[in-house]
Each structure stands twice: as structure tokens, then as C-alpha cells.
Coordinates of C-alpha atoms in Angstrom, one line a residue:
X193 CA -45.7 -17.4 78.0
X194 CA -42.7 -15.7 76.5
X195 CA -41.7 -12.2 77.5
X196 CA -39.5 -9.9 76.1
X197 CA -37.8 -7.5 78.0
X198 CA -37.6 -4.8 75.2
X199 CA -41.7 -5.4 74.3
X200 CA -42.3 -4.7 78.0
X201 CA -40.2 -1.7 78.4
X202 CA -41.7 -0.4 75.6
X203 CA -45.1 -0.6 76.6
X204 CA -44.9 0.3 80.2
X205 CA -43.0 3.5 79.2
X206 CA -46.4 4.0 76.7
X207 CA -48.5 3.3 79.6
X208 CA -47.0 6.8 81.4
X209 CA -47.1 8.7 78.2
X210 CA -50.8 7.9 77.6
X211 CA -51.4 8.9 81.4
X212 CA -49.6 12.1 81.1
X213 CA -51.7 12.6 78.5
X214 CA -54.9 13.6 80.7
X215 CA -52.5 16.2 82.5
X216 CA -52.3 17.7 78.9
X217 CA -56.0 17.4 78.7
X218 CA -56.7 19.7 81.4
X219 CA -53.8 22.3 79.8
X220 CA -55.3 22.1 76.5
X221 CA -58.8 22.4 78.0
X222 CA -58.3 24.8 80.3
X223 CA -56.7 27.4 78.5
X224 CA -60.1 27.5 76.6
X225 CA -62.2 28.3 79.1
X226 CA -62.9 31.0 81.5
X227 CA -60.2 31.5 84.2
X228 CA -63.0 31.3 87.0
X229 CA -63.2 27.5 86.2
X230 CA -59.7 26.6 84.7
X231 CA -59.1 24.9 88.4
X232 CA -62.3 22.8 88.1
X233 CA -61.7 21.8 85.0
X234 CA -57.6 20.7 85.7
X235 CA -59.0 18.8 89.5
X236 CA -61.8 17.6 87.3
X237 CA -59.6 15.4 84.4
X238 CA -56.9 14.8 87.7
X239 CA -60.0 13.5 89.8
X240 CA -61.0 11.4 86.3
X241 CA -57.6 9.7 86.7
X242 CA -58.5 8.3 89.9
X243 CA -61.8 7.2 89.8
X244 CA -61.3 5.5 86.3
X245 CA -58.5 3.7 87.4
X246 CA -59.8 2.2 90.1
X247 CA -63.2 0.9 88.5
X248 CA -60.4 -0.3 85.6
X249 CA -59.0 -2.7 88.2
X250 CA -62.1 -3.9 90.1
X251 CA -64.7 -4.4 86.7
X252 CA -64.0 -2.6 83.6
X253 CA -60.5 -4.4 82.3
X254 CA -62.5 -7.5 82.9
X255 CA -65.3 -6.4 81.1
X256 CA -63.4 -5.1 78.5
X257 CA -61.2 -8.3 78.1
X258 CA -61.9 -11.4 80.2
X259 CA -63.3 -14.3 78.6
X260 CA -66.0 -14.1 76.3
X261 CA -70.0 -14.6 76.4
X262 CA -71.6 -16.0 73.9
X263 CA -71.5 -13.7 71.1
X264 CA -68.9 -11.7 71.8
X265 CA -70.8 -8.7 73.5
X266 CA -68.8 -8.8 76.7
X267 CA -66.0 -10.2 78.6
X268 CA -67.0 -12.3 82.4
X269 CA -65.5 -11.3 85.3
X270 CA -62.4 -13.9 85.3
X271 CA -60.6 -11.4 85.3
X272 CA -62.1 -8.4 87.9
X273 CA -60.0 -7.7 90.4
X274 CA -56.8 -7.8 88.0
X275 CA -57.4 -11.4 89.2
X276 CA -55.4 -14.3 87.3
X277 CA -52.5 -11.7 85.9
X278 CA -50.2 -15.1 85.2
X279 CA -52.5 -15.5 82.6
X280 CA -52.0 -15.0 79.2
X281 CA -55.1 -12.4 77.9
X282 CA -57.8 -14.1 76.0
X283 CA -57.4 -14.2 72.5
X284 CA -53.9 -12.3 72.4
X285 CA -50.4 -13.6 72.3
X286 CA -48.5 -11.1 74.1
X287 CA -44.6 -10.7 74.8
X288 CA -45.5 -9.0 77.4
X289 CA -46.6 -9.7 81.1
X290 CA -51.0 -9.1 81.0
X291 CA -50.4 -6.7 84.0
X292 CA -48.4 -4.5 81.2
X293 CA -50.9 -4.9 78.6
X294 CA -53.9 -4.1 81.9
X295 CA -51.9 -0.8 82.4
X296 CA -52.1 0.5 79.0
X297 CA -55.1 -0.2 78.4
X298 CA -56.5 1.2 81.8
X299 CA -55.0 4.8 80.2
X300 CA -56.8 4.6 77.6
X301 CA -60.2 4.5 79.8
X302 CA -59.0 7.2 81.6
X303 CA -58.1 9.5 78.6
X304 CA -61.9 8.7 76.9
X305 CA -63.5 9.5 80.3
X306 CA -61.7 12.7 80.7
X307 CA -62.8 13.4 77.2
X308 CA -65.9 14.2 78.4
X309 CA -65.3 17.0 80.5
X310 CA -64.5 19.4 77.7
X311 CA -68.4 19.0 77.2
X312 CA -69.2 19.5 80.6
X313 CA -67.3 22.4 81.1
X314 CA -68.3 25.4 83.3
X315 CA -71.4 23.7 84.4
X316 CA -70.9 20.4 86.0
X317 CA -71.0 19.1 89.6
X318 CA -67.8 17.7 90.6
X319 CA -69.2 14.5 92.4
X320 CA -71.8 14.1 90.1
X321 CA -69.4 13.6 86.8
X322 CA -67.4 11.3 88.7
X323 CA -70.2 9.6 89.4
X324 CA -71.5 9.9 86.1
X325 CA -67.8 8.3 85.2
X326 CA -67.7 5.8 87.3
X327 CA -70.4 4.2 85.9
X328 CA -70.0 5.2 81.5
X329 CA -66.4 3.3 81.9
X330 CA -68.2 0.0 82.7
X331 CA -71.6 0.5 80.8
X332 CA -69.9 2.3 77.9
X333 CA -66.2 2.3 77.5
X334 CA -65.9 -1.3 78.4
X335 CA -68.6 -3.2 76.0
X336 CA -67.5 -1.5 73.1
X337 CA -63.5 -2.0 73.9
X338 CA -64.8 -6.0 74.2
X339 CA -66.3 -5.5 70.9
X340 CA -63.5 -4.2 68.6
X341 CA -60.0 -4.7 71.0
X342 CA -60.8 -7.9 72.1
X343 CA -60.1 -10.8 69.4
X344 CA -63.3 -12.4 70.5
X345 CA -65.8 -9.5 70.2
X346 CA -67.9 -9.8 68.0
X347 CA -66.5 -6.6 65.2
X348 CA -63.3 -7.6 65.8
X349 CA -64.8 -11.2 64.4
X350 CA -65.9 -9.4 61.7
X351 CA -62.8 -8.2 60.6
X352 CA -63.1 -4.5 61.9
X353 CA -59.8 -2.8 62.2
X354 CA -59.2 0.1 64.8
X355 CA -55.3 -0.1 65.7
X356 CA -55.8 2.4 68.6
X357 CA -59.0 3.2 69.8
X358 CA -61.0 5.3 66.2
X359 CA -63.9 3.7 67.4
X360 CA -63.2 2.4 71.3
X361 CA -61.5 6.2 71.9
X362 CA -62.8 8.9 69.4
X363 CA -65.9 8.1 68.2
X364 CA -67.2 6.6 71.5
X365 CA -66.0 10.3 73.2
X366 CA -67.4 11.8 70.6
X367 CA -71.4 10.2 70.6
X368 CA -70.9 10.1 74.5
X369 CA -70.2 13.8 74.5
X370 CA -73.3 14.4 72.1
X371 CA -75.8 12.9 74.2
X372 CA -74.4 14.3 77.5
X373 CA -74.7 18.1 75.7
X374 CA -77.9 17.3 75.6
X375 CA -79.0 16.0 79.3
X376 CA -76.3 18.6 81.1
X377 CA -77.7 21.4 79.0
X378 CA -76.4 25.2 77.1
X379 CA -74.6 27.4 79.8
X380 CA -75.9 30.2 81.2
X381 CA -76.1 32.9 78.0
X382 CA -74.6 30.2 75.5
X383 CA -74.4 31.4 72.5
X384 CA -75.2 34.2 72.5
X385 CA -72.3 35.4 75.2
X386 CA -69.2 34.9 73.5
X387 CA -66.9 32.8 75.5
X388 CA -63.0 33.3 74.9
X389 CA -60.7 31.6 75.9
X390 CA -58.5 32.7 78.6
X391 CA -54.9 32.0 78.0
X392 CA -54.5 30.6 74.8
X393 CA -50.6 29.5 76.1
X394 CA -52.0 26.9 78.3
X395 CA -54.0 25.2 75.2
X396 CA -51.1 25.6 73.3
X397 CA -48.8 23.5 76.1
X398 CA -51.5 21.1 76.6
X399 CA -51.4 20.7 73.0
X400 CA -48.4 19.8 72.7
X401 CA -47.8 17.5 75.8
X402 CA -51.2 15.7 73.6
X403 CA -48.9 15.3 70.9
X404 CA -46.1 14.0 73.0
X405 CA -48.1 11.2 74.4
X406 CA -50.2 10.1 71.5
X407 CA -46.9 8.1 70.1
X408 CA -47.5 6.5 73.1
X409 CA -51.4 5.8 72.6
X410 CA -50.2 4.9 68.6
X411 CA -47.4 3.4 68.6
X412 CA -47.7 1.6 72.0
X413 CA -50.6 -0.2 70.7
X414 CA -48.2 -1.9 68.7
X415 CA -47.3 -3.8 71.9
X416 CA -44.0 -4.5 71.1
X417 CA -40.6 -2.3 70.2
X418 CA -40.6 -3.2 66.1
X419 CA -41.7 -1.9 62.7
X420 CA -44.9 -1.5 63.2
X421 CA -44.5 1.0 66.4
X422 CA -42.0 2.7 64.4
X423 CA -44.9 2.9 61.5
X424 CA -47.7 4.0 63.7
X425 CA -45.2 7.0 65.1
X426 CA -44.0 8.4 62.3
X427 CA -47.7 8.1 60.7
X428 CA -48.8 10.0 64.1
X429 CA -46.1 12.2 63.4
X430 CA -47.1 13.2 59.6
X431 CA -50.8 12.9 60.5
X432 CA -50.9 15.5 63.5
X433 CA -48.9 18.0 60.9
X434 CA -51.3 17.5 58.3
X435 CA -54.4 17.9 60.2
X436 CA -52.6 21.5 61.6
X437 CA -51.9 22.4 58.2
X438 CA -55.3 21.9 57.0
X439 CA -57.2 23.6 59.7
X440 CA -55.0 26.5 59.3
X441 CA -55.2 26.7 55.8
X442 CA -59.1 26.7 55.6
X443 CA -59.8 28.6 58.1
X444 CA -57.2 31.4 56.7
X445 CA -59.4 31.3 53.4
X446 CA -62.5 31.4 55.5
X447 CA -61.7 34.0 57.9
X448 CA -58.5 35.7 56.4
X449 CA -56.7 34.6 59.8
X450 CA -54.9 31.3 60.6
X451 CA -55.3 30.7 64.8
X452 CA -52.9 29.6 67.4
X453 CA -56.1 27.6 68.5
X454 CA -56.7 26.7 65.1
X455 CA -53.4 25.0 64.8
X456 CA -53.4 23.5 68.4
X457 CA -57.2 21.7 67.5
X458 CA -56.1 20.9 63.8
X459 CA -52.9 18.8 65.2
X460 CA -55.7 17.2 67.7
X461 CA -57.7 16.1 65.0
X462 CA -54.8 14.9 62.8
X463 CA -53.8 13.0 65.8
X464 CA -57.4 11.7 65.6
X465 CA -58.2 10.8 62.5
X466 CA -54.9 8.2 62.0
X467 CA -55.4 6.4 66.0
X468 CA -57.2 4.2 63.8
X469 CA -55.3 4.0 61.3
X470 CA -51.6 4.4 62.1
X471 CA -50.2 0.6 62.3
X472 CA -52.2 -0.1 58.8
X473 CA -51.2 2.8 56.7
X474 CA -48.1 4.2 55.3
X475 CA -46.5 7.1 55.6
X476 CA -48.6 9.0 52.6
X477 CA -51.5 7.7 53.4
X478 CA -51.2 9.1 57.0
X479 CA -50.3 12.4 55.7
X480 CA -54.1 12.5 53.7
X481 CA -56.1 10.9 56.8
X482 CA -54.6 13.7 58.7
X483 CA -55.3 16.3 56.1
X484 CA -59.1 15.1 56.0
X485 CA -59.8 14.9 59.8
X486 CA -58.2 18.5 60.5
X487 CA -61.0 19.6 57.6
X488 CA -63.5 17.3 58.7
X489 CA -63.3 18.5 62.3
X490 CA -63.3 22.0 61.3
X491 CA -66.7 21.9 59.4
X492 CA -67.9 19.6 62.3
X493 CA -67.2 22.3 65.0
X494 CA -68.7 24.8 63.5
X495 CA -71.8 23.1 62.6
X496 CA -72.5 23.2 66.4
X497 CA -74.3 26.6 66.7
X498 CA -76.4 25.9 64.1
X499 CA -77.5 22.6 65.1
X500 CA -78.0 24.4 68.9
X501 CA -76.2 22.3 71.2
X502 CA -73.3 23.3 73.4
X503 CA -70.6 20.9 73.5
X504 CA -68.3 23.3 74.8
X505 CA -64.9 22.4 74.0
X506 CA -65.9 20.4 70.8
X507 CA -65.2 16.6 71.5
X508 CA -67.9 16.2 68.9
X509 CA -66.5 18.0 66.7
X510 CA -62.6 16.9 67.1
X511 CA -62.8 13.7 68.5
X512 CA -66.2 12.3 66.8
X513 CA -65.5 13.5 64.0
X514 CA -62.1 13.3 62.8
X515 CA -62.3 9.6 64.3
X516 CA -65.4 8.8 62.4
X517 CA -63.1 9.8 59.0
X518 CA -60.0 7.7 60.2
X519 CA -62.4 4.9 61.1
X520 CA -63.7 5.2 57.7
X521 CA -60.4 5.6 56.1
X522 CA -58.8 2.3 56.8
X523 CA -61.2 0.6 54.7
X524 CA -59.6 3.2 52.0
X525 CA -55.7 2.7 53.1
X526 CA -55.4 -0.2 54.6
X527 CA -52.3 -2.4 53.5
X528 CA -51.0 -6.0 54.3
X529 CA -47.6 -4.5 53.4
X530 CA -47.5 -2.5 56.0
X531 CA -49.2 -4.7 58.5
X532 CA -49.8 -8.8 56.9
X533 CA -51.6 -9.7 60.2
X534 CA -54.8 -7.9 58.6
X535 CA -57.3 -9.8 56.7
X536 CA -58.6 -7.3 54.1
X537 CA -56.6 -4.6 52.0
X538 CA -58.4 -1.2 51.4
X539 CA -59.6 0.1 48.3
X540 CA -56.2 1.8 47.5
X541 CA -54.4 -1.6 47.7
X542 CA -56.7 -3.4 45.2
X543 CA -59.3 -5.0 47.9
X544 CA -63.3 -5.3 48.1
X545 CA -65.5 -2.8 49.7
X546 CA -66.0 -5.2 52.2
X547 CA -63.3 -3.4 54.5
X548 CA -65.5 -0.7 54.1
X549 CA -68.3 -2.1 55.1
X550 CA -67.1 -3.6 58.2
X551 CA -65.8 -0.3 59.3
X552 CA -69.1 1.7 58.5
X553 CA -70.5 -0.9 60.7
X554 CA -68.6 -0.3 63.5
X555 CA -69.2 3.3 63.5
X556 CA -72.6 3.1 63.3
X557 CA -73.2 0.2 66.6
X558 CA -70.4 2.5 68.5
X559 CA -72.5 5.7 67.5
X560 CA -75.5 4.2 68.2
X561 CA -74.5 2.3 72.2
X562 CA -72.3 5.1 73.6
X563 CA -75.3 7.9 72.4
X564 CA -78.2 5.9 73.9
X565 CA -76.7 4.9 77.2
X566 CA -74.9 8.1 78.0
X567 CA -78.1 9.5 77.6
X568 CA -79.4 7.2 80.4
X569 CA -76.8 7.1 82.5
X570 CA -76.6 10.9 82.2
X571 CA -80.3 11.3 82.9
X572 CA -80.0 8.9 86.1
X573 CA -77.2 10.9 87.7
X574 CA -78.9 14.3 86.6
X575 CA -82.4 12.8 88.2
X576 CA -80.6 11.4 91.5
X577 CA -77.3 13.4 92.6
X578 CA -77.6 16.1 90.0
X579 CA -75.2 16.2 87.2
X580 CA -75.0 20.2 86.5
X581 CA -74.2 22.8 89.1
X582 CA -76.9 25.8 89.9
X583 CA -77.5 28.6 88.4
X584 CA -75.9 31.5 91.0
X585 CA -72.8 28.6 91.1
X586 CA -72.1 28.5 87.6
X587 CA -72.4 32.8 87.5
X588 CA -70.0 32.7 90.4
X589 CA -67.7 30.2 88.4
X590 CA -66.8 26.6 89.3
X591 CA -63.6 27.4 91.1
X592 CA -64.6 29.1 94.2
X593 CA -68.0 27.9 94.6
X594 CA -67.3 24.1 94.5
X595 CA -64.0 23.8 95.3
X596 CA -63.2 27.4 97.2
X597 CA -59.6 28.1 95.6
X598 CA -58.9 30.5 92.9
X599 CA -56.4 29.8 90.1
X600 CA -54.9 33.2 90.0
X601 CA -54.4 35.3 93.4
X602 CA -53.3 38.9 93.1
X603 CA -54.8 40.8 96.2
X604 CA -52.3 39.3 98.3
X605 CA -49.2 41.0 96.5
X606 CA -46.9 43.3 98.7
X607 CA -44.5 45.3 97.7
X608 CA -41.1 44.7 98.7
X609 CA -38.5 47.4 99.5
X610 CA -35.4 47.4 97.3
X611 CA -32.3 46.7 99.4
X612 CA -34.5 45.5 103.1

């Protein structure tokens, strides 16, 4: 096994940036929702981290990546534990040790899990999520990262293409979250209370450190310091401004006012929309996937009130959506000039449908898994431990009830004479 100092470097220091990503989450998240729960939500994402990581190292990695079953459904449990790390991973020729590689792919896991609690927000026990976490990584997450990131799953087989996670991250978050709307139920006077957010600064700083971190989560998954990272970052790059520039444009024809947290979820969905895409496109291409999934995702969230369910912060609508058009998109954009490993051009670059149809595919089977068993393992935890907070707890707001703090303390002032 040859490894190369530079690869590694690179992605260990995309590792932390796709971890400092969930810090971001619970900015970008928090910001949005009522300041009596901004602390559960931040302790929430930070509590995510832990747990995730954890189940990462004992089952899910192995899950996720270990040797294969018979057809390619999941990986054994050679490698639980983080057992075997002198190893080369199955099916991959790294230049870079498999504890790197087990690192950056455990911060992914953590980032999709923390997804989740934008859909959970202001209503959600805190044991019972993690809970709830715990066990989506390995029954979820895991399967469906076997299926399109390892070689030997069986869409990867197929010829499936998802450079960063469209369908392991995005679209996964983005059924999961559906089906947990569902099960958790509305808050308390959803819609018809209006609930703004509480310091739009916060989202806009979360926003950003997002940004920051997903040229780790794109061009890391290059896993190695070359062309292609430096394609998938600036195609992040270009992406993220497109889907901000698209947001705010419609929604300034639709409303006659462009939003600060228009622009902050438009760059999210750009960012989005090209994870799948970014080490198989070029530059212009990444410019019009980004342009779609900040329109897409903008249609998509506001479809939610009239479809009645209350995914609060809009993974559905951001994430599920926007990554359902990247998905789809690489069967339009896909090159072998940009990246030759690939087996099928897209339509733009003169190949078949059949790209396409692999890719539609893979939507749908992701759809269809991470919907039906969030909805049972949702139901379980809801049925056993309890998965949503009462009624006079969520009134009261998640901060002082569960965890007794408050995020914002002003009885306690004193004033302070000039010059003692």
C-alpha cells in the first residue's frame, strides 16, 4: 500500500472541515428558530457529533464498507471496531492510510444525522433523537453508503455516480426528514403561528462556515491533492453562487424582496445540488446545476404548507430536493474529460440515457429505504422512549425545560459606576 504524504494531508485536513461543518449546522439552524430553543438545537447537532461517531467506529464504517455480502447490499463486520486499519479498503486503491479515508467518511455520517434535527426542531426529546440516531446511522446511513460509495455495492455496480454523497447525504437527509415530519408530528400552532426566525446573523454565520467546509465534503472526496479536488472546489464554488443567485432572483419576482435568508438557503442548495456532481462536471456546468437546485429547492419549500407537513427548517426542501436535481443532473453533465475514471458520458457529452437511468434509479431505492425505515425506526423510539417532548415542554421552549440553561441572560445585569 503506497501512501502519499500530500493525499493524506489533504484529506485529514477535509476530515476537520466536514466536522466543523455540524458546528455551522447548529448556527445556520439556530438562527431560524425561536431563541427559547436555539441552545437545544446547538447541544442537539454537538450531542449528534458524539453519538454518531462513536456507533461510526464500533458498526456503521463497517457496515458502510467492509467486505461485501452477496449482492452488494451490505458490508460484514471485518471491519467493526476500526478493526484491520493496515488494510487496504475493499474495492478502493487509496494513497492514503484507511484510518484517513474512516475519518472522512465518519463526518459525513455525522453531518447527514445532524441533518435531521432541523426537522425536529422545537419539539424533540433530547435522549430520544440520539436514540433515534444511534440507530438511522446503522439501519439507514450505512446500507445505502454500502450501496453507491462502496465499489462493491450493488449501484455503484451499476454504474451510479454520486462523487459526494447526492444520494448517500442529500437525498437520504432529505426522505429521512420526510418520514420523521410525519411520526414527530406539526408543533404546537404550526402553521398557522408564524414562526420567525430569531437572529437571522447566526443563520447567516452558520451559512457561511457551511460553505467553508463543503470544499472539504467536495473536494476532499477527491481523496487526493490533484485536478480533480481542484475541479470539484471551484465547481462548489460557482455552484453555491449560483444557487444564491437564483433563489434571490425568484423570490424578488415573486415577493418583490430578495432575503438574507433567502440568499443563505439558496447558497445551501447550490452547495447541494453539485455534491453529486462536482468531480464530474465542469466549471459551466456547475454553474447551471447550482442555478437549478437553488430554484428547485425554493419551489420545494414552499410546497410544504400546502402539502401539510412541518419539516421545520426544510431539509426536504433544501437537501432532498436540490440533491434529487444534482443526482439527476450528472446523467445530463457528466464528462470523461473532466473525470476518465467514469464509465458513461451524460447527455451533454454525446452519451446514452443510460447514465440517466442509472441515476433515476438510485434516487428512487434511496427515496424509497431511508423513507420506510425512518418511519419505523421513528415509530419504535416514539412507541418506547418517546421521540417528541410534551406539550407544556414545548410551550415552555426546549432550553429551560430539558436542559435548564437559557441562551440569552439579561436579569442579572448590574450597573456599574463610572470611575469605582
Amino acid at each position: 500500500m503506497h501512501i502519499d504524504s500530500g493525499d493524506t494531508a489533504w484529506v485529514l485536513g477535509s476530515a476537520a472541515l466536514v466536522l466543523f461543518m455540524t458546528p455551522g449546522l447548529a448556527l445556520f439552524y439556530g438562527g431560524m428558530i425561536r431563541s427559547k430553543n436555539v441552545l437545544a438545537m446547538i447541544v442537539a447537532n454537538f450531542a449528534t457529533i458524539a453519538i454518531v461517531s462513536v456507533v461510526w467506529a464500533v458498526a456503521a464504517y463497517s457496515v458502510a464498507f467492509g467486505p461485501n455480502t452477496a449482492g452488494g447490499l451490505l458490508g460484514t463486520l471485518h471491519l467493526a471496531g476500526l478493526a484491520h486499519a493496515d488494510q487496504q479498503v475493499p474495492g478502493l486503491h487509496l494513497s492514503v492510510p484507511p484510518l484517513a479515508f474512516a475519518a472522512f467518511q465518519m463526518m459525513f455520517a455525522v453531518i447527514t444525522a445532524a441533518l435531521l434535527t432541523g426537522t425536529v426542531a422545537e419539539r424533540a426529546k433530547f435522549g430520544g433523537f440520539l436514540v433515534f440516531a444511534a440507530i438511522w446511522v446503522v439501519v439507514v446511513y450505512a446500507p445505502i453508503a454500502h450501496w453507491v460509495f462502496s465499489p462493491h455495492g450493488w449501484l455503484a455496480q451499476r454504474g451510479v455516480l454520486d462523487f459526494a454523497g447526492g444520494n448517500v447525504v442529500e437525498i437520504d437527509s432529505g426522505a429521512s426528514a420526510l418520514a420523521l415530519a410525519f411520526v414527530i408530528g406539526r408543533r404546537h400552532g404550526w402553521p398557522r403561528e408564524v414562526v420567525a426566525p430569531h437572529s437571522l446573523p447566526f443563520t447567516m454565520v452558520g451559512a457561511g462556515i457551511l460553505w467553508f467546509g463543503w470544499f472539504g465534503f467536495n473536494a476532499g472526496s477527491a481523496l487526493a491533492s490533484g485536478t480533480l479536488a481542484a475541479q470539484a472546489l471551484i465547481g462548489t464554488q460557482l455552484a453555491a453562487c449560483a444557487g444564491l443567485l437564483a433563489w434571490c432572483g425568484l423570490e424578488k419576482a415573486r415577493t418583490g424582496h430578495a432575503t438574507t435568508l433567502g440568499a443563505a438557503s439558496g447558497a445551501v442548495a447550490g452547495l447541494v445540488a453539485i455534491t453529486p456532481a462536482a468531480g464530474y462536471v465542469n466549471s459551466m456546468a456547475a454553474i447551471a446545476i447550482g442555478a437549478a437546485g437553488g430554484a428547485v429547492a425554493l419551489f420545494a419549500v414552499n410546497a410544504k404548507h400546502r402539502a401539510g407537513y412541518d419539516d421545520a427548517l426544510d431539509v426536504v426542501g433544501v437537501h432532498g430536493a436540490a440533491g434529487i436535481v444534482g443526482t439527476l443532473l450528472v446523467g445530463v453533465f457528466a464528462s470523461k474529460v473532466v473525470n476518465p475514471a467514469i464509465r458513461f458520458d451524460g447527455l451533454i457529452d454525446g452519451g446514452s440515457a443510460h447514465l440517466l437511468g442509472v441515476q433515476l434509479l438510485a434516487v428512487a431505492v434511496t427515496i424509497a429505504w431511508a423513507f420506510t425505515m425512518t418511519w419505523i425506526i421513528a415509530t419504535l423510539v416514539q412507541r418506547t422512549i418517546g421521540l417528541r417532548v410534551n406539550e407544556s415542554d414545548e410551550l415552555e421552549g426546549l432550553d429551560t425545560a430539558i436542559h435548564a440553561e437559557s441562551a440569552y441572560e439579561f436579569g442579572n445585569t448590574r450597573a456599574v459606576r463610572i470611575g469605582s
